[in-house]
CSV table of C-alpha atoms and ligand atoms in Angstrom, one decimal:
chain,number,residue,atom,x,y,z
A,1,MET,CA,-39.9,5.5,4.0
A,2,GLU,CA,-42.2,2.9,5.7
A,3,VAL,CA,-41.6,2.4,9.4
A,4,TYR,CA,-42.0,-0.9,11.3
A,5,ASN,CA,-42.0,-0.8,15.1
A,6,ILE,CA,-40.7,-3.6,17.1
A,7,GLY,CA,-40.2,-4.4,20.8
A,8,ILE,CA,-37.3,-6.6,21.9
A,9,VAL,CA,-37.7,-8.9,25.0
A,10,GLY,CA,-34.3,-10.1,26.3
A,11,VAL,CA,-30.9,-8.5,25.7
A,12,GLY,CA,-28.6,-11.5,26.4
A,13,THR,CA,-26.1,-12.6,23.8
A,14,VAL,CA,-28.6,-12.8,20.9
A,15,GLY,CA,-30.9,-9.9,22.0
A,16,SER,CA,-28.0,-7.5,22.4
A,17,GLY,CA,-26.6,-8.7,19.1
A,18,VAL,CA,-30.0,-7.9,17.4
A,19,TYR,CA,-30.2,-4.5,19.1
A,20,LYS,CA,-26.6,-3.5,18.0
A,21,GLN,CA,-26.9,-5.0,14.5
A,22,LEU,CA,-30.2,-3.2,13.9
A,23,LYS,CA,-28.6,0.1,14.9
A,24,ARG,CA,-25.4,-0.6,13.0
A,25,LYS,CA,-27.2,-1.7,9.8
A,26,ALA,CA,-30.1,0.8,9.8
A,27,SER,CA,-29.0,2.5,6.6
A,28,ILE,CA,-28.1,-0.7,4.7
A,29,LEU,CA,-31.4,-2.2,5.7
A,30,LYS,CA,-33.3,0.8,4.5
A,31,LYS,CA,-31.4,0.7,1.2
A,32,LYS,CA,-32.0,-3.0,0.7
A,33,THR,CA,-35.7,-3.1,1.8
A,34,GLY,CA,-37.2,0.3,1.7
A,35,ILE,CA,-38.2,-0.2,5.4
A,36,SER,CA,-37.0,1.6,8.5
A,37,ILE,CA,-37.0,-0.8,11.5
A,38,HIS,CA,-37.6,1.2,14.6
A,39,ILE,CA,-36.8,-0.3,18.0
A,40,LYS,CA,-39.6,1.3,20.0
A,41,ALA,CA,-39.1,-0.7,23.3
A,42,VAL,CA,-36.7,-3.0,25.0
A,43,CYS,CA,-36.9,-4.9,28.2
A,44,ASP,CA,-34.9,-7.4,30.3
A,45,LYS,CA,-35.2,-8.2,34.0
A,46,ASP,CA,-31.4,-8.0,34.1
A,47,THR,CA,-30.8,-4.2,34.2
A,48,LYS,CA,-27.0,-4.7,33.9
A,49,ALA,CA,-27.5,-6.5,30.6
A,50,VAL,CA,-29.7,-3.6,29.4
A,51,ARG,CA,-27.0,-1.1,30.2
A,52,LYS,CA,-24.2,-3.3,28.7
A,53,ALA,CA,-26.2,-3.6,25.4
A,54,GLY,CA,-26.2,0.3,25.3
A,55,VAL,CA,-30.0,0.5,25.1
A,56,LEU,CA,-31.2,4.1,25.2
A,57,LYS,CA,-33.2,5.3,28.2
A,58,ARG,CA,-36.2,6.2,26.0
A,59,GLU,CA,-36.3,2.7,24.6
A,60,CYS,CA,-36.4,0.9,28.0
A,61,VAL,CA,-39.7,-0.3,29.4
A,62,PRO,CA,-40.0,-2.2,32.7
A,63,SER,CA,-41.9,-5.2,31.4
A,64,TYR,CA,-42.8,-7.0,28.3
A,65,ARG,CA,-46.5,-6.2,29.0
A,66,ASP,CA,-45.7,-2.5,28.4
A,67,MET,CA,-44.7,-3.3,24.8
A,68,ILE,CA,-47.4,-5.7,24.2
A,69,LYS,CA,-50.1,-3.1,25.1
A,70,ASP,CA,-48.4,-0.5,22.9
A,71,PRO,CA,-50.6,-0.2,19.8
A,72,GLU,CA,-47.8,1.2,17.7
A,73,ILE,CA,-45.6,-1.9,18.1
A,74,ASN,CA,-46.2,-4.4,15.3
A,75,CYS,CA,-43.8,-7.2,16.3
A,76,ILE,CA,-42.4,-8.7,19.5
A,77,VAL,CA,-38.9,-10.2,19.2
A,78,GLU,CA,-38.7,-12.8,22.0
A,79,LEU,CA,-35.2,-13.6,22.9
A,80,ILE,CA,-35.3,-14.7,26.5
A,81,GLY,CA,-35.3,-18.5,25.8
A,82,GLY,CA,-36.8,-21.1,28.0
A,83,THR,CA,-40.3,-22.4,27.8
A,84,SER,CA,-42.6,-20.9,30.4
A,85,ILE,CA,-42.3,-17.1,30.4
A,86,ALA,CA,-41.4,-17.1,26.7
A,87,LYS,CA,-44.6,-18.9,25.9
A,88,ASN,CA,-46.8,-16.5,27.9
A,89,ILE,CA,-45.1,-13.5,26.1
A,90,ILE,CA,-45.7,-15.0,22.7
A,91,LEU,CA,-49.3,-16.0,23.4
A,92,GLU,CA,-50.1,-12.6,24.9
A,93,ALA,CA,-48.5,-10.9,22.0
A,94,PHE,CA,-50.7,-12.8,19.5
A,95,LYS,CA,-53.8,-11.9,21.6
A,96,LYS,CA,-52.9,-8.2,21.2
A,97,GLY,CA,-52.5,-8.5,17.5
A,98,LYS,CA,-48.7,-8.6,17.3
A,99,ASP,CA,-46.6,-10.9,15.2
A,100,VAL,CA,-43.6,-12.6,16.7
A,101,VAL,CA,-40.0,-13.4,15.9
A,102,THR,CA,-38.2,-15.8,18.2
A,103,ALA,CA,-35.0,-17.9,18.4
A,104,ASN,CA,-36.5,-20.2,21.0
A,105,LYS,CA,-35.8,-23.7,19.9
A,106,ALA,CA,-36.7,-25.3,23.2
A,107,LEU,CA,-40.2,-23.8,23.2
A,108,LEU,CA,-40.8,-24.6,19.5
A,109,ALA,CA,-39.6,-28.2,19.9
A,110,GLU,CA,-41.4,-28.9,23.1
A,111,GLU,CA,-44.5,-26.8,22.9
A,112,GLY,CA,-44.6,-25.6,19.3
A,113,SER,CA,-48.0,-27.1,18.6
A,114,ASP,CA,-49.6,-24.9,21.2
A,115,VAL,CA,-47.9,-21.8,19.9
A,116,PHE,CA,-48.7,-22.5,16.2
A,117,LYS,CA,-52.3,-23.3,17.1
A,118,ALA,CA,-52.7,-19.9,18.9
A,119,ALA,CA,-51.1,-18.2,15.9
A,120,ARG,CA,-53.5,-19.9,13.5
A,121,LYS,CA,-56.5,-19.1,15.7
A,122,LEU,CA,-55.6,-15.5,16.1
A,123,ASN,CA,-54.3,-15.1,12.5
A,124,ARG,CA,-50.8,-14.1,13.6
A,125,GLN,CA,-47.4,-15.0,12.3
A,126,ILE,CA,-44.4,-16.4,14.1
A,127,PHE,CA,-41.0,-16.6,12.4
A,128,PHE,CA,-38.0,-18.5,13.8
A,129,GLU,CA,-35.1,-18.6,11.4
A,130,ALA,CA,-32.6,-18.2,14.2
A,131,SER,CA,-33.9,-21.2,16.2
A,132,VAL,CA,-31.7,-23.6,14.1
A,133,GLY,CA,-28.3,-23.1,12.6
A,134,GLY,CA,-27.6,-19.6,13.8
A,135,GLY,CA,-27.0,-17.5,10.6
A,136,ILE,CA,-27.8,-20.3,8.2
A,137,PRO,CA,-31.1,-19.8,6.3
A,138,ILE,CA,-32.2,-23.4,6.8
A,139,ILE,CA,-35.8,-22.7,7.8
A,140,LYS,CA,-36.4,-20.5,4.7
A,141,GLY,CA,-34.4,-23.0,2.7
A,142,LEU,CA,-36.6,-25.9,3.8
A,143,THR,CA,-40.0,-24.1,3.7
A,144,GLU,CA,-39.4,-21.8,0.7
A,145,SER,CA,-36.6,-22.7,-1.6
A,146,LEU,CA,-37.0,-26.5,-1.4
A,147,VAL,CA,-40.8,-26.4,-1.2
A,148,SER,CA,-41.3,-28.8,-4.1
A,149,ASN,CA,-39.0,-31.4,-2.7
A,150,ARG,CA,-39.7,-34.5,-0.5
A,151,ILE,CA,-37.0,-34.5,2.1
A,152,ILE,CA,-35.7,-38.0,2.6
A,153,ARG,CA,-32.9,-37.5,5.1
A,154,ILE,CA,-31.2,-34.8,7.2
A,155,LEU,CA,-27.7,-35.2,8.6
A,156,SER,CA,-26.6,-32.2,10.5
A,157,ILE,CA,-24.1,-30.6,12.9
A,158,ILE,CA,-26.3,-28.1,14.7
A,159,ASN,CA,-24.7,-27.4,18.0
A,160,GLY,CA,-21.9,-24.8,17.7
A,161,THR,CA,-20.7,-25.4,21.2
A,162,CYS,CA,-20.2,-29.1,20.8
A,163,ASN,CA,-18.7,-28.7,17.4
A,164,TYR,CA,-16.3,-26.1,18.8
A,165,ILE,CA,-15.3,-28.4,21.7
A,166,LEU,CA,-14.8,-31.5,19.5
A,167,THR,CA,-12.8,-29.4,16.9
A,168,ARG,CA,-10.4,-28.0,19.6
A,169,MET,CA,-10.0,-31.5,21.2
A,170,THR,CA,-9.2,-33.0,17.7
A,171,HIS,CA,-7.0,-30.3,16.2
A,172,ASP,CA,-5.2,-28.8,19.3
A,173,GLY,CA,-5.5,-31.6,21.8
A,174,MET,CA,-7.3,-29.2,24.1
A,175,SER,CA,-9.2,-30.5,27.1
A,176,PHE,CA,-13.0,-30.6,27.1
A,177,GLU,CA,-13.2,-28.2,30.0
A,178,LYS,CA,-10.9,-25.6,28.4
A,179,ALA,CA,-12.7,-25.8,25.1
A,180,LEU,CA,-16.1,-25.4,26.8
A,181,ALA,CA,-14.8,-22.3,28.7
A,182,ILE,CA,-13.8,-20.7,25.4
A,183,ALA,CA,-17.1,-21.6,23.8
A,184,LYS,CA,-18.9,-19.9,26.7
A,185,ALA,CA,-16.7,-16.8,26.4
A,186,LYS,CA,-17.4,-16.6,22.7
A,187,GLY,CA,-21.1,-16.5,23.3
A,188,TYR,CA,-21.8,-19.9,21.7
A,189,ALA,CA,-23.1,-21.8,24.7
A,190,GLU,CA,-26.5,-21.6,26.2
A,191,ALA,CA,-27.0,-20.0,29.6
A,192,ASN,CA,-27.1,-23.5,30.9
A,193,PRO,CA,-24.4,-25.2,28.8
A,194,SER,CA,-25.5,-28.7,29.8
A,195,LEU,CA,-28.3,-28.1,27.1
A,196,ASP,CA,-25.4,-28.0,24.6
A,197,ILE,CA,-23.1,-30.8,25.8
A,198,ASP,CA,-25.9,-33.2,26.6
A,199,GLY,CA,-27.2,-32.9,23.1
A,200,ILE,CA,-30.6,-31.4,24.1
A,201,ASP,CA,-30.1,-28.2,22.1
A,202,ALA,CA,-29.3,-30.2,19.0
A,203,ALA,CA,-32.4,-32.4,19.8
A,204,HIS,CA,-34.6,-29.3,20.0
A,205,LYS,CA,-33.2,-28.1,16.6
A,206,ILE,CA,-33.5,-31.5,14.8
A,207,THR,CA,-37.1,-31.8,16.1
A,208,ILE,CA,-37.9,-28.4,14.4
A,209,LEU,CA,-36.2,-29.4,11.2
A,210,ALA,CA,-37.9,-32.8,11.1
A,211,GLU,CA,-41.3,-31.3,11.6
A,212,LEU,CA,-40.7,-28.8,8.8
A,213,ALA,CA,-39.2,-31.5,6.5
A,214,PHE,CA,-41.7,-34.3,7.1
A,215,ARG,CA,-44.8,-32.3,8.1
A,216,LYS,CA,-45.6,-34.5,11.0
A,217,LYS,CA,-45.7,-33.7,14.7
A,218,ILE,CA,-42.5,-35.1,16.4
A,219,ASN,CA,-42.9,-35.9,20.1
A,220,PHE,CA,-39.7,-34.4,21.5
A,221,LYS,CA,-39.7,-36.9,24.4
A,222,GLU,CA,-39.2,-39.7,21.8
A,223,VAL,CA,-36.1,-38.1,20.3
A,224,SER,CA,-33.1,-40.2,21.2
A,225,CYS,CA,-30.4,-37.9,22.5
A,226,GLU,CA,-26.8,-38.5,23.6
A,227,GLY,CA,-24.3,-35.7,24.2
A,228,ILE,CA,-20.5,-35.4,24.1
A,229,SER,CA,-19.6,-35.4,27.8
A,230,GLY,CA,-18.5,-39.1,27.6
A,231,ILE,CA,-16.1,-38.5,24.7
A,232,LYS,CA,-12.5,-38.7,25.9
A,233,GLU,CA,-9.3,-37.5,24.3
A,234,TRP,CA,-8.4,-41.2,23.5
A,235,ASP,CA,-11.7,-41.7,21.6
A,236,ILE,CA,-10.7,-38.8,19.4
A,237,SER,CA,-7.2,-40.1,18.9
A,238,PHE,CA,-8.2,-43.7,18.2
A,239,ALA,CA,-10.8,-42.4,15.7
A,240,ASP,CA,-8.1,-40.4,14.0
A,241,GLN,CA,-5.8,-43.4,13.7
A,242,LEU,CA,-8.7,-45.3,12.1
A,243,GLY,CA,-9.4,-42.6,9.6
A,244,TYR,CA,-12.4,-40.9,11.3
A,245,VAL,CA,-13.4,-37.8,13.1
A,246,VAL,CA,-15.9,-37.6,16.0
A,247,LYS,CA,-18.8,-35.2,15.4
A,248,LEU,CA,-22.1,-34.7,17.2
A,249,LEU,CA,-24.7,-35.5,14.6
A,250,ALA,CA,-28.4,-34.7,14.6
A,251,ILE,CA,-30.1,-37.1,12.2
A,252,ALA,CA,-33.7,-37.3,10.9
A,253,LYS,CA,-34.9,-39.9,8.3
A,254,GLU,CA,-38.3,-40.8,7.0
A,255,GLY,CA,-38.6,-44.5,6.1
A,256,SER,CA,-41.4,-46.9,5.5
A,257,GLU,CA,-41.5,-47.8,9.2
A,258,GLY,CA,-41.7,-44.3,10.4
A,259,ILE,CA,-39.6,-41.3,11.2
A,260,GLU,CA,-36.2,-41.7,13.0
A,261,VAL,CA,-34.9,-38.6,14.9
A,262,ARG,CA,-31.7,-38.9,17.0
A,263,VAL,CA,-28.7,-36.9,18.3
A,264,GLN,CA,-25.5,-38.8,18.9
A,265,PRO,CA,-21.7,-38.6,18.8
A,266,THR,CA,-20.7,-40.3,15.5
A,267,LEU,CA,-17.5,-41.4,13.7
A,268,LEU,CA,-17.4,-39.8,10.3
A,269,PRO,CA,-14.8,-40.8,7.6
A,270,LYS,CA,-12.4,-38.0,7.2
A,271,ASP,CA,-13.4,-37.4,3.6
A,272,HIS,CA,-17.1,-37.1,4.5
A,273,ILE,CA,-18.6,-33.7,3.5
A,274,LEU,CA,-19.5,-33.0,7.2
A,275,ALA,CA,-16.1,-34.1,8.6
A,276,ASN,CA,-14.5,-30.7,7.8
A,277,VAL,CA,-17.3,-28.6,9.4
A,278,ASN,CA,-15.3,-27.2,12.3
A,279,ASP,CA,-15.3,-24.7,15.2
A,280,SER,CA,-18.7,-23.1,15.7
A,281,TYR,CA,-19.7,-23.7,12.1
A,282,ASN,CA,-22.9,-25.7,11.6
A,283,ALA,CA,-24.0,-27.7,8.5
A,284,VAL,CA,-27.2,-29.3,7.4
A,285,TYR,CA,-26.9,-31.9,4.7
A,286,LEU,CA,-30.2,-32.7,3.1
A,287,MET,CA,-31.2,-35.5,0.8
A,288,CYS,CA,-34.2,-34.5,-1.3
A,289,ASP,CA,-36.0,-36.2,-4.1
A,290,GLU,CA,-35.7,-33.3,-6.7
A,291,VAL,CA,-32.5,-31.5,-6.0
A,292,GLU,CA,-30.9,-34.6,-4.5
A,293,ASN,CA,-28.1,-33.6,-2.1
A,294,MET,CA,-27.8,-30.1,-0.7
A,295,LEU,CA,-25.5,-28.7,2.0
A,296,PHE,CA,-26.3,-25.6,4.1
A,297,TYR,CA,-23.1,-24.4,5.9
A,298,GLY,CA,-22.4,-21.4,8.1
A,299,ARG,CA,-21.8,-20.0,11.6
A,300,GLY,CA,-24.3,-21.8,13.8
A,301,ALA,CA,-23.8,-19.9,17.0
A,302,GLY,CA,-22.7,-16.5,18.3
A,303,ALA,CA,-24.3,-13.1,18.6
A,304,LYS,CA,-23.7,-11.7,15.1
A,305,PRO,CA,-24.8,-14.7,12.9
A,306,THR,CA,-27.9,-15.4,15.1
A,307,ALA,CA,-28.9,-11.7,15.1
A,308,SER,CA,-28.6,-11.7,11.3
A,309,ALA,CA,-31.2,-14.5,11.1
A,310,VAL,CA,-33.5,-12.7,13.6
A,311,ILE,CA,-33.3,-9.5,11.5
A,312,SER,CA,-34.2,-11.4,8.3
A,313,ASP,CA,-37.4,-12.6,10.0
A,314,ILE,CA,-38.2,-9.0,11.3
A,315,ILE,CA,-37.8,-7.8,7.7
A,316,ASP,CA,-40.0,-10.6,6.3
A,317,LEU,CA,-42.8,-9.7,8.8
A,318,ALA,CA,-42.4,-6.0,8.1
A,319,ARG,CA,-42.8,-6.7,4.3
A,320,ASN,CA,-45.9,-8.7,4.9
A,321,SER,CA,-47.4,-6.3,7.4
A,322,LEU,CA,-46.7,-3.2,5.2
A,323,GLY,CA,-48.1,-5.0,2.2
A,324,PHE,CA,-44.9,-5.1,0.1
A,325,ARG,CA,-45.9,-7.3,-2.8
A,326,GLN,CA,-42.3,-7.7,-4.0
A,327,LYS,CA,-39.9,-9.6,-1.8
A,328,LEU,CA,-37.0,-8.2,-3.7
A,329,TYR,CA,-36.7,-4.5,-3.3
A,330,LEU,CA,-35.0,-3.4,-6.5
A,331,PRO,CA,-34.8,0.3,-7.1
A,332,SER,CA,-32.8,1.3,-10.1
A,333,LEU,CA,-29.1,0.8,-9.1
A,334,LYS,CA,-26.0,2.9,-9.8
A,335,ALA,CA,-23.6,1.2,-12.1
A,336,ALA,CA,-20.7,-0.5,-10.3
A,337,HIS,CA,-17.1,-0.1,-11.0
A,338,THR,CA,-15.9,-3.6,-12.1
A,339,LYS,CA,-12.3,-4.4,-11.5
A,340,SER,CA,-10.4,-5.5,-14.6
A,341,ILE,CA,-8.9,-9.0,-14.4
A,342,SER,CA,-5.4,-7.6,-15.0
A,343,SER,CA,-5.5,-5.7,-11.6
A,344,ILE,CA,-6.5,-8.8,-9.6
A,345,LEU,CA,-3.9,-10.0,-7.1
A,346,SER,CA,-3.5,-13.7,-6.4
A,347,ARG,CA,-1.0,-16.5,-6.1
A,348,HIS,CA,-0.3,-18.5,-9.3
A,349,TYR,CA,0.7,-22.0,-10.4
A,350,LEU,CA,3.0,-21.8,-13.5
A,351,ARG,CA,3.9,-24.9,-15.5
A,352,PHE,CA,6.7,-24.6,-18.1
A,353,SER,CA,7.7,-27.3,-20.6
A,354,VAL,CA,11.5,-26.8,-20.5
A,355,ILE,CA,14.6,-28.5,-21.7
A,356,ASP,CA,16.2,-30.3,-18.8
A,357,ARG,CA,19.5,-28.4,-18.6
A,358,PRO,CA,21.5,-26.3,-16.1
A,359,GLY,CA,20.7,-22.6,-16.1
A,360,VAL,CA,17.1,-22.9,-17.3
A,361,LEU,CA,15.5,-22.1,-13.9
A,362,ALA,CA,17.8,-19.0,-13.7
A,363,LYS,CA,16.6,-17.7,-17.0
A,364,ILE,CA,12.9,-18.1,-16.0
A,365,SER,CA,13.4,-16.7,-12.5
A,366,SER,CA,15.3,-13.6,-13.8
A,367,ILE,CA,12.3,-12.7,-16.1
A,368,LEU,CA,9.9,-13.3,-13.1
A,369,GLY,CA,12.1,-11.1,-11.0
A,370,ARG,CA,12.0,-8.3,-13.6
A,371,TYR,CA,8.2,-8.2,-13.0
A,372,SER,CA,8.6,-8.3,-9.2
A,373,ILE,CA,7.1,-11.8,-9.1
A,374,SER,CA,8.4,-13.8,-6.1
A,375,ILE,CA,8.6,-17.6,-6.2
A,376,SER,CA,7.3,-19.6,-3.2
A,377,ASP,CA,7.9,-23.2,-4.5
A,378,VAL,CA,9.7,-25.0,-7.3
A,379,ILE,CA,9.1,-28.6,-8.4
A,380,GLN,CA,10.9,-30.6,-11.1
A,381,LYS,CA,10.2,-34.3,-10.6
A,382,GLU,CA,11.4,-35.8,-13.9
A,383,ARG,CA,15.1,-36.0,-14.8
A,384,LYS,CA,15.7,-36.4,-18.6
A,385,ILE,CA,18.9,-34.5,-19.5
A,386,GLY,CA,18.5,-32.6,-22.8
A,387,GLN,CA,14.8,-33.5,-23.1
A,388,VAL,CA,11.5,-31.7,-22.4
A,389,VAL,CA,10.3,-32.0,-18.7
A,390,PRO,CA,7.6,-30.1,-16.8
A,391,LEU,CA,8.9,-27.5,-14.4
A,392,VAL,CA,6.4,-26.1,-11.9
A,393,LEU,CA,6.7,-22.8,-9.9
A,394,LEU,CA,4.3,-21.4,-7.3
A,395,THR,CA,4.3,-17.6,-6.8
A,396,HIS,CA,3.5,-15.4,-3.9
A,397,GLU,CA,0.7,-12.9,-4.5
A,398,THR,CA,1.2,-11.0,-7.6
A,399,TYR,CA,-0.8,-9.0,-10.2
A,400,GLU,CA,-2.3,-10.9,-13.0
A,401,LYS,CA,-1.0,-8.4,-15.6
A,402,HIS,CA,2.6,-9.0,-14.4
A,403,ILE,CA,2.2,-12.8,-14.7
A,404,GLN,CA,0.8,-12.5,-18.2
A,405,GLN,CA,3.6,-10.1,-19.3
A,406,ALA,CA,6.3,-12.3,-17.7
A,407,VAL,CA,4.9,-15.6,-19.2
A,408,ARG,CA,4.8,-14.0,-22.6
A,409,GLN,CA,8.5,-13.2,-22.3
A,410,ILE,CA,9.4,-16.6,-20.9
A,411,ASP,CA,7.5,-18.4,-23.7
A,412,LYS,CA,10.0,-16.7,-26.2
A,413,LEU,CA,13.0,-18.4,-24.5
A,414,SER,CA,14.6,-21.1,-26.7
A,415,VAL,CA,14.5,-23.6,-23.7
A,416,ILE,CA,10.7,-23.4,-23.6
A,417,LYS,CA,9.2,-26.0,-25.8
A,418,ARG,CA,5.4,-25.5,-25.4
A,419,HIS,CA,3.0,-22.7,-24.3
A,420,SER,CA,3.2,-22.3,-20.5
A,421,ARG,CA,0.2,-23.0,-18.3
A,422,VAL,CA,-0.9,-20.4,-15.7
A,423,ILE,CA,-3.5,-21.4,-13.1
A,424,ARG,CA,-4.6,-19.0,-10.3
A,425,ILE,CA,-4.6,-20.2,-6.7
A,426,GLU,CA,-7.5,-19.2,-4.5
A,427,GLU,CA,-6.5,-19.5,-0.8
B,501,HSE,N1,-25.9,-22.9,22.1
B,501,HSE,C1,-26.2,-23.0,20.8
B,501,HSE,C2,-25.1,-23.7,20.0
B,501,HSE,C3,-26.4,-21.6,20.2
B,501,HSE,O1,-24.0,-23.9,20.6
B,501,HSE,O2,-25.2,-24.1,18.9
B,501,HSE,C4,-27.1,-21.5,18.9
B,501,HSE,O3,-28.4,-22.0,19.0
């Protein structure tokens, strides 16, 4: 088994999430990649945070410099955020021949060109999947999967804290302050939550996406940015009455007159594809020239989703560094046990074509009862005494095989005039 040594700088929400997930998933990662990720060193100036994350004594080092000078460490995982110290850590790591994984959107948006220039000069790699959209693979999506596309427009919800606050205000009538407090407790918010609610975090992220999409340097200072602190309960309720929801959108478009990049509270029609992206979920809706429209959707904030993205970068670097030529690690697999359709449990919609006459429903329900099928709803809209009408029943969860057996029996009743229709309900 190949071993890849890493050092983690910063064990706040994301860093401790990465530490714990790497330990918890060690065996599945080995099985899926053939690589053992070894956490050789961890540091954080907040010693309480180190203890809280459960970091082992032998893994703790006093400073990031100790891991940067360790020749056995291949990769530095920078998770302290902010621009000044983080930048030094990354540049020093490059100089010592280390690759870097970071989630640092502020640094990449504001000073990314310096960081990328140093990486190019020193022939090092920096991966940053977790910098935008938490667990959503949008960076890999844009740079790998959609590589042959020209990106025309990005419409996105990329701040989990704001989306959580707006969702709770819209659905539960919760106050802004209470929703923000919950978002903080759930680990969505930045250490300084004004970065979230003033739209700056979303502006950092859309800057990164716009640069990757349009391959032009975006000057972060020119990104127009408005947050959600001015949104009041009545804006949400008026929007609702008019058929809209309020969302914080980050938008980037490339047109003939240049690139437009902005973050702003926006009214979206309730049937817009982004209108139902709720809570800490993020979504990035791309318009491309080849695949046309594409939606990336997932948890955009929180320790576990963000750590999942960081770990995907660590694995990518490990594969490159260890010279794995195949991205997919496909040893011969054990055959799976496939569940037969008859043993699948779900709710069902049943439509019968029946003679409209008293006692018909009782006949049908008694057969359903024999197979322990419980009814949750009954609809008969038409009334044509003595003629054929549709009768619809919804069931509670039941085994497919019982439904098939019961419907076969029901179809033999003289009051049933056509084959009955069964459609499964996926909740
Ligand atoms: N504070 C960020 C958010 C965390 O709420 O989306 C993920 O970058």
